[in-house]
Amino acid sequence: MDNYNYIHIYKLIKTIKNVKLFTFLLISVSQITLAQTQSDIQLANEYILKGDKKKAVELYRQIAKSESSAVFIYNNYLNALLDLDQFAEAQDFVKKMLRRDPDNIQYKLDAGVVMIRAGDMAKSDKYFRDLINQNLSNVQTIKVMSEYFSARSLFDYGILALTETRKVTSNPYLFSLDLAMLYRLKGEKDKMVNEYLNYVTQTSANIQYVKNVMQALLTDPGDLQSLEKLLYSRVQQSPEVEVYADLLVWVALQQKNFYGAFIQARAYDKRFQHDGEKCMEVARVAIDNDDVETAARVYKYVMREYSKTPNYFNARLGLIRAREIKIKNTYPVQKDSVNILVEDYRSFIQQYPDNANALEAVRSQAQLLANYLDQKDSAIVTLQKLISNPRASQYLKSKAKLD
């Protein structure tokens, strides 16, 4: 190998060593700078927690000069500037971030909020409306925008974004739950209810969720009356939609208008072929609210109209229980009436020994014997037979043992 090659190799090795040294120094400086920046950010955040926003802004301002660090202080820095009424600096900061990330929807929305905080309402209104119109074709972005508006109590812009997107997509049921929440926050109950109805029309399996929400929110009698009128209107327009008829029954139950609920349930069961199931629901709620007369009327109707369905047996036993409640609530209790009840239970048990309700009837019969006819021995024998019955559920056996 000649001297030239030796010299070339020597220079190459020296160059590599210099590059490694430079890289090492660069990494070391970067690490030191990063550590210092993190320390400054932590200190600025501590100032925020202590309420010293001026000192925090002074630190944030220096940190923000580094593009790579600005994103880590963005929210705290911007909010501190707004709280200190430094709107020009806030606007410049947001613009700087937008130049770096022009598609960032939060930065775009924050620019409008800065205008509002600065008192430029007309400019911010035009800005937000234009921003909404620019994104109407992007459902996901519109949803993000509505959540942003909602979090900052800018409910009207959130509603505008969602309703305009509905028009563009030709989907009148889009964003039903989001709009219901926004109308609830605005206190517009009728519009809120309308959106919940839109929602449940599309997802009928969630009707119980909607009932729970409306039970919690519609606390005034006038609220239920408004809902009832809206439901009647929808039933007339779309009689084939089952959830509207279901909710009409529910409204009557909430109003404790049990006979009215029965009328609605009767029509519901006929129209949608539910074999008296909704009527039985009304009867159970009426019993729980001591409206024994309406419950008895419902049970008699189900027995007459649905005699070939399982609900016939439920209704027959329910009618006996309704009479039992009525007798027990009459003072003094007439033993002759109790004897008739015992015979009614015995007849039901003998006629339908394989029916699951017959086992419940056995327990009811034993309670009457013990508590009202002073036939404790007969009651004990009856309960022992029930406990030893292999068809009786463990839960029923446990109740019988406690008796």
mmCIF file of C-alpha atoms in Angstrom:
data_model
loop_
_atom_site.group_PDB
_atom_site.id
_atom_site.type_symbol
_atom_site.label_atom_id
_atom_site.label_comp_id
_atom_site.label_asym_id
_atom_site.label_seq_id
_atom_site.Cartn_x
_atom_site.Cartn_y
_atom_site.Cartn_z
ATOM 1 C CA MET A 1 0.000 0.000 0.000
ATOM 2 C CA ASP A 2 1.484 3.392 -1.031
ATOM 3 C CA ASN A 3 1.776 6.491 1.173
ATOM 4 C CA TYR A 4 -1.243 8.103 -0.491
ATOM 5 C CA ASN A 5 -3.570 5.359 0.675
ATOM 6 C CA TYR A 6 -2.187 5.544 4.218
ATOM 7 C CA ILE A 7 -2.789 9.278 4.316
ATOM 8 C CA HIS A 8 -6.319 8.858 2.928
ATOM 9 C CA ILE A 9 -7.201 6.246 5.542
ATOM 10 C CA TYR A 10 -5.746 8.442 8.302
ATOM 11 C CA LYS A 11 -7.854 11.456 7.222
ATOM 12 C CA LEU A 12 -10.969 9.271 6.999
ATOM 13 C CA ILE A 13 -10.472 7.913 10.513
ATOM 14 C CA LYS A 14 -9.883 11.437 11.813
ATOM 15 C CA THR A 15 -13.049 12.658 10.076
ATOM 16 C CA ILE A 16 -15.093 9.832 11.590
ATOM 17 C CA LYS A 17 -13.749 10.669 15.035
ATOM 18 C CA ASN A 18 -14.671 14.329 14.526
ATOM 19 C CA VAL A 19 -18.189 13.389 13.390
ATOM 20 C CA LYS A 20 -18.655 11.145 16.422
ATOM 21 C CA LEU A 21 -17.421 13.907 18.688
ATOM 22 C CA PHE A 22 -19.752 16.416 17.034
ATOM 23 C CA THR A 23 -22.699 14.039 17.314
ATOM 24 C CA PHE A 24 -21.915 13.380 20.952
ATOM 25 C CA LEU A 25 -21.715 17.107 21.674
ATOM 26 C CA LEU A 26 -24.945 17.749 19.763
ATOM 27 C CA ILE A 27 -26.824 15.055 21.693
ATOM 28 C CA SER A 28 -25.398 16.328 24.981
ATOM 29 C CA VAL A 29 -26.473 19.902 24.234
ATOM 30 C CA SER A 30 -29.915 18.717 23.124
ATOM 31 C CA GLN A 31 -30.362 16.734 26.320
ATOM 32 C CA ILE A 32 -29.293 19.686 28.424
ATOM 33 C CA THR A 33 -31.661 21.988 26.510
ATOM 34 C CA LEU A 34 -34.541 19.523 26.819
ATOM 35 C CA ALA A 35 -33.951 19.134 30.532
ATOM 36 C CA GLN A 36 -33.898 22.901 30.950
ATOM 37 C CA THR A 37 -37.095 23.287 28.926
ATOM 38 C CA GLN A 38 -38.855 20.619 30.956
ATOM 39 C CA SER A 39 -37.731 22.334 34.122
ATOM 40 C CA ASP A 40 -39.055 25.693 32.839
ATOM 41 C CA ILE A 41 -42.385 24.122 31.860
ATOM 42 C CA GLN A 42 -42.726 22.533 35.276
ATOM 43 C CA LEU A 43 -41.933 25.850 36.989
ATOM 44 C CA ALA A 44 -44.423 27.731 34.785
ATOM 45 C CA ASN A 45 -47.113 25.163 35.544
ATOM 46 C CA GLU A 46 -46.430 25.574 39.248
ATOM 47 C CA TYR A 47 -46.944 29.323 38.876
ATOM 48 C CA ILE A 48 -50.310 28.581 37.248
ATOM 49 C CA LEU A 49 -51.314 26.369 40.159
ATOM 50 C CA LYS A 50 -50.319 29.112 42.600
ATOM 51 C CA GLY A 51 -52.329 31.691 40.639
ATOM 52 C CA ASP A 52 -49.306 33.706 39.554
ATOM 53 C CA LYS A 53 -50.200 33.820 35.862
ATOM 54 C CA LYS A 54 -47.941 36.765 35.027
ATOM 55 C CA LYS A 55 -44.792 34.874 35.980
ATOM 56 C CA ALA A 56 -46.122 31.813 34.186
ATOM 57 C CA VAL A 57 -46.670 33.801 30.983
ATOM 58 C CA GLU A 58 -43.131 35.197 31.132
ATOM 59 C CA LEU A 59 -41.757 31.656 31.169
ATOM 60 C CA TYR A 60 -44.214 30.324 28.595
ATOM 61 C CA ARG A 61 -43.306 33.185 26.268
ATOM 62 C CA GLN A 62 -39.661 32.098 26.245
ATOM 63 C CA ILE A 63 -40.528 28.419 25.893
ATOM 64 C CA ALA A 64 -42.902 29.150 22.999
ATOM 65 C CA LYS A 65 -40.002 30.445 20.909
ATOM 66 C CA SER A 66 -39.118 26.804 20.353
ATOM 67 C CA GLU A 67 -41.615 25.262 17.926
ATOM 68 C CA SER A 68 -40.986 21.805 19.314
ATOM 69 C CA SER A 69 -41.797 22.952 22.860
ATOM 70 C CA ALA A 70 -44.772 25.208 22.121
ATOM 71 C CA VAL A 71 -47.183 22.307 21.729
ATOM 72 C CA PHE A 72 -46.507 21.183 25.317
ATOM 73 C CA ILE A 73 -47.541 24.509 26.815
ATOM 74 C CA TYR A 74 -50.253 25.420 24.333
ATOM 75 C CA ASN A 75 -53.358 25.160 26.496
ATOM 76 C CA ASN A 76 -51.856 26.631 29.654
ATOM 77 C CA TYR A 77 -50.163 29.475 27.821
ATOM 78 C CA LEU A 78 -53.242 30.409 25.811
ATOM 79 C CA ASN A 79 -55.579 30.280 28.812
ATOM 80 C CA ALA A 80 -53.187 32.349 30.901
ATOM 81 C CA LEU A 81 -52.978 34.992 28.162
ATOM 82 C CA LEU A 82 -56.760 35.155 27.912
ATOM 83 C CA ASP A 83 -57.168 35.423 31.677
ATOM 84 C CA LEU A 84 -54.696 38.310 31.668
ATOM 85 C CA ASP A 85 -56.555 39.994 28.769
ATOM 86 C CA GLN A 86 -53.475 39.795 26.557
ATOM 87 C CA PHE A 87 -55.571 39.102 23.484
ATOM 88 C CA ALA A 88 -53.142 40.323 20.816
ATOM 89 C CA GLU A 89 -50.405 38.002 22.082
ATOM 90 C CA ALA A 90 -52.941 35.177 22.343
ATOM 91 C CA GLN A 91 -54.019 35.692 18.733
ATOM 92 C CA ASP A 92 -50.402 35.795 17.538
ATOM 93 C CA PHE A 93 -49.645 32.589 19.410
ATOM 94 C CA VAL A 94 -52.617 30.744 17.899
ATOM 95 C CA LYS A 95 -51.685 31.988 14.416
ATOM 96 C CA LYS A 96 -48.144 30.743 14.937
ATOM 97 C CA MET A 97 -49.443 27.314 15.895
ATOM 98 C CA LEU A 98 -51.745 27.275 12.871
ATOM 99 C CA ARG A 99 -48.854 28.022 10.532
ATOM 100 C CA ARG A 100 -47.131 24.992 11.949
ATOM 101 C CA ASP A 101 -50.271 22.780 11.854
ATOM 102 C CA PRO A 102 -52.835 24.420 9.539
ATOM 103 C CA ASP A 103 -55.333 21.532 9.730
ATOM 104 C CA ASN A 104 -55.565 21.448 13.521
ATOM 105 C CA ILE A 105 -59.247 22.060 14.289
ATOM 106 C CA GLN A 106 -58.617 23.022 17.908
ATOM 107 C CA TYR A 107 -56.277 25.821 16.893
ATOM 108 C CA LYS A 108 -58.872 27.073 14.418
ATOM 109 C CA LEU A 109 -61.607 27.025 17.046
ATOM 110 C CA ASP A 110 -59.373 28.667 19.637
ATOM 111 C CA ALA A 111 -58.791 31.550 17.232
ATOM 112 C CA GLY A 112 -62.530 32.247 17.352
ATOM 113 C CA VAL A 113 -62.628 32.024 21.136
ATOM 114 C CA VAL A 114 -59.846 34.614 21.353
ATOM 115 C CA MET A 115 -62.025 36.946 19.274
ATOM 116 C CA ILE A 116 -64.936 36.414 21.683
ATOM 117 C CA ARG A 117 -62.768 37.046 24.729
ATOM 118 C CA ALA A 118 -61.460 40.197 23.073
ATOM 119 C CA GLY A 119 -65.069 41.378 22.679
ATOM 120 C CA ASP A 120 -65.180 41.179 18.878
ATOM 121 C CA MET A 121 -68.497 39.331 18.747
ATOM 122 C CA ALA A 122 -69.422 40.152 15.147
ATOM 123 C CA LYS A 123 -66.058 38.989 13.862
ATOM 124 C CA SER A 124 -66.140 35.792 15.920
ATOM 125 C CA ASP A 125 -69.696 35.012 14.794
ATOM 126 C CA LYS A 126 -68.772 35.270 11.131
ATOM 127 C CA TYR A 127 -65.580 33.306 11.766
ATOM 128 C CA PHE A 128 -67.378 30.408 13.476
ATOM 129 C CA ARG A 129 -70.145 30.266 10.878
ATOM 130 C CA ASP A 130 -67.595 30.178 8.057
ATOM 131 C CA LEU A 131 -65.601 27.496 9.885
ATOM 132 C CA ILE A 132 -68.734 25.383 10.328
ATOM 133 C CA ASN A 133 -69.662 25.744 6.654
ATOM 134 C CA GLN A 134 -66.178 24.715 5.578
ATOM 135 C CA ASN A 135 -66.475 21.416 7.466
ATOM 136 C CA LEU A 136 -70.084 20.369 6.876
ATOM 137 C CA SER A 137 -69.068 17.443 4.706
ATOM 138 C CA ASN A 138 -66.891 15.983 7.460
ATOM 139 C CA VAL A 139 -69.216 14.431 10.049
ATOM 140 C CA GLN A 140 -66.434 13.506 12.456
ATOM 141 C CA THR A 141 -64.936 17.002 12.453
ATOM 142 C CA ILE A 142 -68.376 18.531 13.005
ATOM 143 C CA LYS A 143 -68.903 16.268 16.003
ATOM 144 C CA VAL A 144 -65.542 17.368 17.446
ATOM 145 C CA MET A 145 -66.522 20.985 16.873
ATOM 146 C CA SER A 146 -69.887 20.566 18.601
ATOM 147 C CA GLU A 147 -68.200 18.989 21.627
ATOM 148 C CA TYR A 148 -65.736 21.890 21.701
ATOM 149 C CA PHE A 149 -68.594 24.429 21.586
ATOM 150 C CA SER A 150 -70.516 22.551 24.269
ATOM 151 C CA ALA A 151 -67.513 22.454 26.618
ATOM 152 C CA ARG A 152 -67.263 26.260 26.342
ATOM 153 C CA SER A 153 -71.014 26.908 26.689
ATOM 154 C CA LEU A 154 -71.225 28.045 23.051
ATOM 155 C CA PHE A 155 -74.336 25.911 22.630
ATOM 156 C CA ASP A 156 -75.854 27.781 19.701
ATOM 157 C CA TYR A 157 -72.796 27.162 17.529
ATOM 158 C CA GLY A 158 -72.818 23.501 18.528
ATOM 159 C CA ILE A 159 -76.465 23.210 17.533
ATOM 160 C CA LEU A 160 -75.829 25.098 14.295
ATOM 161 C CA ALA A 161 -72.968 22.781 13.354
ATOM 162 C CA LEU A 162 -75.052 19.634 13.928
ATOM 163 C CA THR A 163 -78.297 20.801 12.342
ATOM 164 C CA GLU A 164 -76.573 22.184 9.233
ATOM 165 C CA THR A 165 -74.724 18.888 8.805
ATOM 166 C CA ARG A 166 -78.073 17.116 8.976
ATOM 167 C CA LYS A 167 -79.254 19.161 6.023
ATOM 168 C CA VAL A 168 -76.130 18.495 3.984
ATOM 169 C CA THR A 169 -76.226 14.745 4.655
ATOM 170 C CA SER A 170 -80.039 14.552 4.253
ATOM 171 C CA ASN A 171 -80.186 12.579 7.500
ATOM 172 C CA PRO A 172 -82.779 14.098 9.885
ATOM 173 C CA TYR A 173 -81.820 11.689 12.664
ATOM 174 C CA LEU A 174 -78.076 12.340 12.651
ATOM 175 C CA PHE A 175 -76.604 13.562 15.964
ATOM 176 C CA SER A 176 -79.886 13.025 17.862
ATOM 177 C CA LEU A 177 -78.231 12.351 21.219
ATOM 178 C CA ASP A 178 -75.720 15.183 20.777
ATOM 179 C CA LEU A 179 -78.492 17.642 20.013
ATOM 180 C CA ALA A 180 -80.620 16.345 22.890
ATOM 181 C CA MET A 181 -77.749 17.085 25.263
ATOM 182 C CA LEU A 182 -77.220 20.585 23.841
ATOM 183 C CA TYR A 183 -80.919 21.437 24.082
ATOM 184 C CA ARG A 184 -80.948 20.085 27.644
ATOM 185 C CA LEU A 185 -78.026 22.353 28.551
ATOM 186 C CA LYS A 186 -79.902 25.285 27.015
ATOM 187 C CA GLY A 187 -83.048 24.389 28.953
ATOM 188 C CA GLU A 188 -85.115 23.818 25.803
ATOM 189 C CA LYS A 189 -86.993 20.729 26.973
ATOM 190 C CA ASP A 190 -89.396 20.369 24.035
ATOM 191 C CA LYS A 191 -86.552 20.316 21.529
ATOM 192 C CA MET A 192 -84.583 17.981 23.795
ATOM 193 C CA VAL A 193 -87.492 15.532 23.954
ATOM 194 C CA ASN A 194 -87.933 15.723 20.204
ATOM 195 C CA GLU A 195 -84.320 14.646 19.706
ATOM 196 C CA TYR A 196 -84.663 11.772 22.170
ATOM 197 C CA LEU A 197 -87.668 10.615 20.165
ATOM 198 C CA ASN A 198 -85.605 10.860 16.975
ATOM 199 C CA TYR A 199 -82.950 8.755 18.671
ATOM 200 C CA VAL A 200 -85.260 6.025 19.954
ATOM 201 C CA THR A 201 -87.033 5.835 16.596
ATOM 202 C CA GLN A 202 -83.766 4.711 15.052
ATOM 203 C CA THR A 203 -82.620 2.525 17.955
ATOM 204 C CA SER A 204 -85.772 1.136 19.583
ATOM 205 C CA ALA A 205 -83.720 -1.248 21.744
ATOM 206 C CA ASN A 206 -82.667 1.807 23.768
ATOM 207 C CA ILE A 207 -86.199 2.782 24.751
ATOM 208 C CA GLN A 208 -85.542 2.028 28.426
ATOM 209 C CA TYR A 209 -82.547 4.371 28.357
ATOM 210 C CA VAL A 210 -84.732 7.141 26.935
ATOM 211 C CA LYS A 211 -87.421 6.467 29.549
ATOM 212 C CA ASN A 212 -84.843 6.706 32.325
ATOM 213 C CA VAL A 213 -83.466 9.977 30.976
ATOM 214 C CA MET A 214 -86.889 11.551 30.564
ATOM 215 C CA GLN A 215 -88.008 10.363 33.987
ATOM 216 C CA ALA A 216 -85.022 12.196 35.478
ATOM 217 C CA LEU A 217 -85.394 15.370 33.403
ATOM 218 C CA LEU A 218 -89.153 15.839 32.938
ATOM 219 C CA THR A 219 -90.015 16.617 36.534
ATOM 220 C CA ASP A 220 -92.851 19.111 36.042
ATOM 221 C CA PRO A 221 -96.400 17.970 35.159
ATOM 222 C CA GLY A 222 -96.346 20.364 32.216
ATOM 223 C CA ASP A 223 -93.296 18.572 30.806
ATOM 224 C CA LEU A 224 -95.177 15.279 30.613
ATOM 225 C CA GLN A 225 -98.184 16.988 29.045
ATOM 226 C CA SER A 226 -95.951 18.464 26.355
ATOM 227 C CA LEU A 227 -94.408 15.049 25.724
ATOM 228 C CA GLU A 228 -97.873 13.490 25.499
ATOM 229 C CA LYS A 229 -98.974 16.030 22.863
ATOM 230 C CA LEU A 230 -95.801 15.451 20.872
ATOM 231 C CA LEU A 231 -96.303 11.683 21.009
ATOM 232 C CA TYR A 232 -99.931 11.948 19.851
ATOM 233 C CA SER A 233 -98.735 14.043 16.923
ATOM 234 C CA ARG A 234 -96.091 11.490 16.012
ATOM 235 C CA VAL A 235 -98.504 8.570 16.362
ATOM 236 C CA GLN A 236 -100.874 10.266 13.910
ATOM 237 C CA GLN A 237 -98.035 10.806 11.449
ATOM 238 C CA SER A 238 -96.424 7.380 11.902
ATOM 239 C CA PRO A 239 -98.875 4.909 13.499
ATOM 240 C CA GLU A 240 -96.594 2.011 12.577
ATOM 241 C CA VAL A 241 -93.785 3.198 14.905
ATOM 242 C CA GLU A 242 -94.121 1.046 18.020
ATOM 243 C CA VAL A 243 -91.984 3.139 20.376
ATOM 244 C CA TYR A 244 -94.409 6.079 20.183
ATOM 245 C CA ALA A 245 -97.308 3.940 21.382
ATOM 246 C CA ASP A 246 -95.085 2.405 24.055
ATOM 247 C CA LEU A 247 -94.096 5.846 25.320
ATOM 248 C CA LEU A 248 -97.729 6.998 25.441
ATOM 249 C CA VAL A 249 -98.390 4.185 27.907
ATOM 250 C CA TRP A 250 -95.285 5.192 29.849
ATOM 251 C CA VAL A 251 -96.379 8.854 30.049
ATOM 252 C CA ALA A 252 -99.775 7.858 31.444
ATOM 253 C CA LEU A 253 -98.053 5.685 34.062
ATOM 254 C CA GLN A 254 -95.766 8.581 35.046
ATOM 255 C CA GLN A 255 -98.884 10.711 35.486
ATOM 256 C CA LYS A 256 -100.388 7.910 37.606
ATOM 257 C CA ASN A 257 -103.304 7.845 35.209
ATOM 258 C CA PHE A 258 -103.597 4.079 35.315
ATOM 259 C CA TYR A 259 -106.926 3.800 33.554
ATOM 260 C CA GLY A 260 -105.591 6.046 30.776
ATOM 261 C CA ALA A 261 -102.501 3.850 30.611
ATOM 262 C CA PHE A 262 -104.783 0.806 30.278
ATOM 263 C CA ILE A 263 -106.608 2.382 27.325
ATOM 264 C CA GLN A 264 -103.282 3.065 25.609
ATOM 265 C CA ALA A 265 -101.911 -0.382 26.473
ATOM 266 C CA ARG A 266 -105.032 -2.061 25.120
ATOM 267 C CA ALA A 267 -104.565 -0.353 21.759
ATOM 268 C CA TYR A 268 -100.815 -1.046 21.823
ATOM 269 C CA ASP A 269 -101.237 -4.785 22.420
ATOM 270 C CA LYS A 270 -103.844 -5.067 19.665
ATOM 271 C CA ARG A 271 -101.888 -3.103 17.086
ATOM 272 C CA PHE A 272 -98.537 -4.751 17.690
ATOM 273 C CA GLN A 273 -99.845 -8.202 18.695
ATOM 274 C CA HIS A 274 -98.259 -8.434 22.128
ATOM 275 C CA ASP A 275 -100.901 -10.763 23.646
ATOM 276 C CA GLY A 276 -101.779 -8.408 26.505
ATOM 277 C CA GLU A 277 -98.198 -7.979 27.717
ATOM 278 C CA LYS A 278 -98.392 -4.193 27.961
ATOM 279 C CA CYS A 279 -101.737 -4.407 29.746
ATOM 280 C CA MET A 280 -100.190 -6.735 32.314
ATOM 281 C CA GLU A 281 -97.419 -4.194 32.850
ATOM 282 C CA VAL A 282 -100.015 -1.504 33.547
ATOM 283 C CA ALA A 283 -101.818 -3.792 35.996
ATOM 284 C CA ARG A 284 -98.609 -4.486 37.918
ATOM 285 C CA VAL A 285 -97.808 -0.780 38.236
ATOM 286 C CA ALA A 286 -101.404 -0.033 39.267
ATOM 287 C CA ILE A 287 -101.193 -2.698 41.996
ATOM 288 C CA ASP A 288 -97.917 -1.216 43.253
ATOM 289 C CA ASN A 289 -99.653 2.158 43.506
ATOM 290 C CA ASP A 290 -102.737 0.762 45.297
ATOM 291 C CA ASP A 291 -105.088 1.246 42.346
ATOM 292 C CA VAL A 292 -106.635 -2.181 42.819
ATOM 293 C CA GLU A 293 -109.810 -1.390 40.894
ATOM 294 C CA THR A 294 -107.969 -0.543 37.672
ATOM 295 C CA ALA A 295 -105.675 -3.557 38.088
ATOM 296 C CA ALA A 296 -108.692 -5.865 38.483
ATOM 297 C CA ARG A 297 -110.298 -4.365 35.393
ATOM 298 C CA VAL A 298 -107.111 -4.924 33.384
ATOM 299 C CA TYR A 299 -106.790 -8.542 34.560
ATOM 300 C CA LYS A 300 -110.397 -9.300 33.614
ATOM 301 C CA TYR A 301 -109.808 -7.796 30.165
ATOM 302 C CA VAL A 302 -106.674 -9.886 29.579
ATOM 303 C CA MET A 303 -108.461 -13.055 30.713
ATOM 304 C CA ARG A 304 -111.270 -12.349 28.259
ATOM 305 C CA GLU A 305 -109.238 -11.207 25.260
ATOM 306 C CA TYR A 306 -106.131 -13.387 25.587
ATOM 307 C CA SER A 307 -107.542 -16.618 27.011
ATOM 308 C CA LYS A 308 -105.279 -18.790 24.860
ATOM 309 C CA THR A 309 -102.007 -17.111 25.822
ATOM 310 C CA PRO A 310 -99.705 -17.501 28.852
ATOM 311 C CA ASN A 311 -100.919 -14.133 30.082
ATOM 312 C CA TYR A 312 -104.314 -15.659 30.805
ATOM 313 C CA PHE A 313 -102.820 -17.553 33.757
ATOM 314 C CA ASN A 314 -100.920 -14.488 34.933
ATOM 315 C CA ALA A 315 -104.060 -12.386 34.736
ATOM 316 C CA ARG A 316 -106.199 -14.926 36.580
ATOM 317 C CA LEU A 317 -103.723 -15.128 39.439
ATOM 318 C CA GLY A 318 -103.309 -11.354 39.355
ATOM 319 C CA LEU A 319 -107.058 -10.901 39.743
ATOM 320 C CA ILE A 320 -107.057 -13.112 42.855
ATOM 321 C CA ARG A 321 -104.181 -11.097 44.288
ATOM 322 C CA ALA A 322 -105.953 -7.824 43.519
ATOM 323 C CA ARG A 323 -108.973 -9.046 45.461
ATOM 324 C CA GLU A 324 -106.668 -10.157 48.274
ATOM 325 C CA ILE A 325 -105.149 -6.665 48.540
ATOM 326 C CA LYS A 326 -108.590 -5.118 48.607
ATOM 327 C CA ILE A 327 -109.767 -7.472 51.348
ATOM 328 C CA LYS A 328 -106.654 -6.893 53.454
ATOM 329 C CA ASN A 329 -107.087 -3.129 53.166
ATOM 330 C CA THR A 330 -110.655 -3.328 54.464
ATOM 331 C CA TYR A 331 -111.029 -3.070 58.244
ATOM 332 C CA PRO A 332 -112.007 -5.310 59.848
ATOM 333 C CA VAL A 333 -110.966 -8.134 57.540
ATOM 334 C CA GLN A 334 -113.911 -10.429 56.820
ATOM 335 C CA LYS A 335 -113.071 -14.104 57.353
ATOM 336 C CA ASP A 336 -115.702 -15.163 54.846
ATOM 337 C CA SER A 337 -113.937 -13.131 52.175
ATOM 338 C CA VAL A 338 -110.604 -14.696 53.163
ATOM 339 C CA ASN A 339 -112.091 -18.184 52.903
ATOM 340 C CA ILE A 340 -113.256 -17.394 49.373
ATOM 341 C CA LEU A 341 -109.745 -16.233 48.521
ATOM 342 C CA VAL A 342 -108.241 -19.454 49.871
ATOM 343 C CA GLU A 343 -110.653 -21.453 47.739
ATOM 344 C CA ASP A 344 -109.791 -19.339 44.697
ATOM 345 C CA TYR A 345 -106.092 -20.075 45.206
ATOM 346 C CA ARG A 346 -106.805 -23.781 45.763
ATOM 347 C CA SER A 347 -108.888 -23.919 42.577
ATOM 348 C CA PHE A 348 -106.114 -22.236 40.576
ATOM 349 C CA ILE A 349 -103.527 -24.671 41.943
ATOM 350 C CA GLN A 350 -105.680 -27.707 41.157
ATOM 351 C CA GLN A 351 -106.563 -26.527 37.656
ATOM 352 C CA TYR A 352 -103.046 -25.572 36.626
ATOM 353 C CA PRO A 353 -100.652 -27.677 38.736
ATOM 354 C CA ASP A 354 -97.917 -27.472 36.095
ATOM 355 C CA ASN A 355 -98.072 -23.706 35.784
ATOM 356 C CA ALA A 356 -95.169 -21.893 37.452
ATOM 357 C CA ASN A 357 -97.578 -19.390 39.025
ATOM 358 C CA ALA A 358 -99.326 -22.203 40.887
ATOM 359 C CA LEU A 359 -96.342 -22.498 43.205
ATOM 360 C CA GLU A 360 -96.582 -18.804 44.084
ATOM 361 C CA ALA A 361 -100.286 -19.341 44.711
ATOM 362 C CA VAL A 362 -99.447 -22.101 47.219
ATOM 363 C CA ARG A 363 -97.393 -19.669 49.294
ATOM 364 C CA SER A 364 -100.123 -17.004 49.145
ATOM 365 C CA GLN A 365 -102.678 -19.580 50.271
ATOM 366 C CA ALA A 366 -100.510 -20.607 53.232
ATOM 367 C CA GLN A 367 -100.078 -16.987 54.339
ATOM 368 C CA LEU A 368 -103.837 -16.466 54.370
ATOM 369 C CA LEU A 369 -104.374 -19.628 56.387
ATOM 370 C CA ALA A 370 -101.813 -18.584 59.003
ATOM 371 C CA ASN A 371 -102.401 -14.867 59.255
ATOM 372 C CA TYR A 372 -106.169 -14.471 58.808
ATOM 373 C CA LEU A 373 -107.825 -17.830 59.518
ATOM 374 C CA ASP A 374 -105.620 -18.957 62.427
ATOM 375 C CA GLN A 375 -104.970 -22.296 60.694
ATOM 376 C CA LYS A 376 -101.240 -22.387 61.376
ATOM 377 C CA ASP A 377 -100.931 -26.177 61.219
ATOM 378 C CA SER A 378 -102.513 -26.264 57.773
ATOM 379 C CA ALA A 379 -100.283 -23.404 56.701
ATOM 380 C CA ILE A 380 -97.141 -25.241 57.880
ATOM 381 C CA VAL A 381 -98.111 -28.402 56.025
ATOM 382 C CA THR A 382 -98.779 -26.364 52.878
ATOM 383 C CA LEU A 383 -95.404 -24.599 53.096
ATOM 384 C CA GLN A 384 -93.554 -27.862 53.753
ATOM 385 C CA LYS A 385 -95.051 -29.331 50.598
ATOM 386 C CA LEU A 386 -93.923 -26.282 48.704
ATOM 387 C CA ILE A 387 -90.381 -26.477 50.075
ATOM 388 C CA SER A 388 -90.104 -30.144 49.123
ATOM 389 C CA ASN A 389 -91.480 -29.567 45.626
ATOM 390 C CA PRO A 390 -88.612 -30.094 43.132
ATOM 391 C CA ARG A 391 -90.198 -27.655 40.672
ATOM 392 C CA ALA A 392 -90.095 -24.771 43.138
ATOM 393 C CA SER A 393 -87.255 -22.296 42.645
ATOM 394 C CA GLN A 394 -84.643 -21.870 45.347
ATOM 395 C CA TYR A 395 -85.765 -18.267 45.791
ATOM 396 C CA LEU A 396 -89.396 -19.317 46.385
ATOM 397 C CA LYS A 397 -88.279 -22.062 48.802
ATOM 398 C CA SER A 398 -86.221 -19.516 50.738
ATOM 399 C CA LYS A 399 -89.241 -17.209 51.067
ATOM 400 C CA ALA A 400 -91.401 -20.126 52.164
ATOM 401 C CA LYS A 401 -88.875 -21.068 54.862
ATOM 402 C CA LEU A 402 -88.950 -17.502 56.193
ATOM 403 C CA ASP A 403 -92.761 -17.626 56.353
#
